Coordinates of C-alpha atoms in Angstrom, one line a residue:
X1 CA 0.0 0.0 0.0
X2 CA 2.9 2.2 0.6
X3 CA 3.9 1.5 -3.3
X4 CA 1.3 4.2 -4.3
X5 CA 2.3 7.1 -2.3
X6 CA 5.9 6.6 -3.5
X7 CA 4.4 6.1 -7.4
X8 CA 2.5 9.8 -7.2
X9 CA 5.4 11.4 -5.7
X10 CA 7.5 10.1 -7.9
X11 CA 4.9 11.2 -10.4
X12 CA 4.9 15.0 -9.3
X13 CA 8.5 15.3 -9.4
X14 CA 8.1 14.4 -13.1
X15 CA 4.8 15.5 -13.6
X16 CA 4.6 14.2 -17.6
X17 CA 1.3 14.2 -19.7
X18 CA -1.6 14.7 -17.1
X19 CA 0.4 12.2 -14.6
X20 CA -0.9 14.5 -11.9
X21 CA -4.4 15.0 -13.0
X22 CA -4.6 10.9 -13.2
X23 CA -2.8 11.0 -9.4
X24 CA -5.2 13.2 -8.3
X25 CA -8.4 10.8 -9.9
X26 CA -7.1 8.0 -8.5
X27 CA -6.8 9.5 -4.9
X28 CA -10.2 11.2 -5.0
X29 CA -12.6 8.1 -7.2
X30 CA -11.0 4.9 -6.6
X31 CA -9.3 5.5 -3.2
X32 CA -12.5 6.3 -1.0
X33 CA -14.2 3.7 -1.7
X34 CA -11.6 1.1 -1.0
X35 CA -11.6 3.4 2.9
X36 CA -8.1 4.6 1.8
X37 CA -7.2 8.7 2.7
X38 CA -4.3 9.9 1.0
X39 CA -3.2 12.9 2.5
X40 CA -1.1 15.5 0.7
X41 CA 1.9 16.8 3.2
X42 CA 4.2 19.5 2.7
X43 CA 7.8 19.1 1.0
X44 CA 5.6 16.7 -1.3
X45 CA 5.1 13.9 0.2
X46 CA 2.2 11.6 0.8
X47 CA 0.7 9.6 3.9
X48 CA -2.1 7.2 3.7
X49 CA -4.4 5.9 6.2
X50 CA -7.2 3.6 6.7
X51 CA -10.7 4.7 7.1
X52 CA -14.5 4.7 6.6
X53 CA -15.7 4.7 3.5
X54 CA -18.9 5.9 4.1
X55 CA -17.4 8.7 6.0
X56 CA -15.0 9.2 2.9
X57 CA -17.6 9.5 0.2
X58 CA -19.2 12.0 2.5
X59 CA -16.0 14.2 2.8
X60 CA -15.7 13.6 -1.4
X61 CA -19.7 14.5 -2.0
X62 CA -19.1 17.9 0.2
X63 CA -15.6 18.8 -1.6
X64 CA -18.1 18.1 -5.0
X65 CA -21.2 20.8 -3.5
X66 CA -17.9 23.2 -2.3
X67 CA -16.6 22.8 -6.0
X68 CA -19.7 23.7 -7.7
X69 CA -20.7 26.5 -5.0
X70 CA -17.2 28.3 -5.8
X71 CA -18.0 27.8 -9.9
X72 CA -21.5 29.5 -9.3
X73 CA -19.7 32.4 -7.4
X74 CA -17.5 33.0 -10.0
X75 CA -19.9 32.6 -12.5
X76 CA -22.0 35.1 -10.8
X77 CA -19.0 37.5 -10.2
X78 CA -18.3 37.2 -13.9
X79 CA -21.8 38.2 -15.0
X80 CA -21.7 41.4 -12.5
X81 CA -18.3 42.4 -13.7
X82 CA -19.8 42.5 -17.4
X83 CA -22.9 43.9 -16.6
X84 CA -20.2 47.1 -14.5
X85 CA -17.9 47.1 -17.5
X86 CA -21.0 47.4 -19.9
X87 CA -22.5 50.2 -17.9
X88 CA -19.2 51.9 -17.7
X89 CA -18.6 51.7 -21.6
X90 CA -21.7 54.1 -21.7
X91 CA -21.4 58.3 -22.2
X92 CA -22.4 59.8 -19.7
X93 CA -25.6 60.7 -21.0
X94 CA -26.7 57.3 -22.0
X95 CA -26.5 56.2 -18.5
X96 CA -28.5 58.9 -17.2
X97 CA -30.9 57.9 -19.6
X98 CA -31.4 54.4 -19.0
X99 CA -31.3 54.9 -15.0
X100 CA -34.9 53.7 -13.8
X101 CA -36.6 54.8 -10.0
X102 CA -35.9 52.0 -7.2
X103 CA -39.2 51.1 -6.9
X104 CA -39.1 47.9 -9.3
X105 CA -41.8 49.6 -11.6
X106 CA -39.1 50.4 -14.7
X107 CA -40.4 54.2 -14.6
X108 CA -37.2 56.2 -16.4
X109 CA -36.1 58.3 -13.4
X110 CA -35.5 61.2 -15.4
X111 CA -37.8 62.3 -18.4
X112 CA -36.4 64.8 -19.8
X113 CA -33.1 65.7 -20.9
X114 CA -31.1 69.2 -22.3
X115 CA -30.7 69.0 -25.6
X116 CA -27.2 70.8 -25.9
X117 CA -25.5 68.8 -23.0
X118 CA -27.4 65.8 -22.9
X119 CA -28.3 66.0 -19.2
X120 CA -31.6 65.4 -17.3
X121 CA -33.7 68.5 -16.4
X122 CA -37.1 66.3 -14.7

């Protein structure tokens, strides 16, 4: 059992092809259910130890829900960063123009605008 420890480091100091990414399967899909933890430590080496597998697919389904919360963030961080950097791509004028009251109803908040300047009067 020690054998595959000593493989993936081996493997890291290498690190050819996607050896890494198929270290890294291995130690998250086919060790768990066997009740097998492989533990990362620094300087690069690794420790396994023996546990429950039930307890180890719960640890692996939580990592999964913590992966996908972080991609929806991001997502979400990337949409409000466009929508900023689409707003900010507007004159000055424009913006004033498409500004609506708070009160969810889509009423323009200004009606009227100066004709010279482009600015709102009401």
């Amino acid at each position: 059992l020690t054998s595959v420890p000593r493989f993936r480091d081996k493997a890291r100091a290498k690190d050819v092809g996607g050896v890494l990414q198929e270290c890294d399967a291995f130690r998250d899909d086919a060790l768990p259910p066997l009740g097998i933890r492989l533990e990362d430590k620094t300087g690069g080496k690794s420790v396994w130890k023996l546990a429950d597998p039930a307890e180890l697919m719960k640890e692996r389904e939580q990592k999964k829900l913590e992966e996908e919360r972080r991609e929806q963030e991001k997502k979400a961080a990337a949409e409000e960063k466009a929508r900023k950097d689409a707003l900010n791509k507007l004159s000055p004028e424009e913006f004033m123009a498409q500004l609506t009251l708070d009160d969810a109803s889509g009423t323009k908040k200004y009606s009227k605008f100066d004709g010279a300047t482009g600015m709102p009067t009401h």
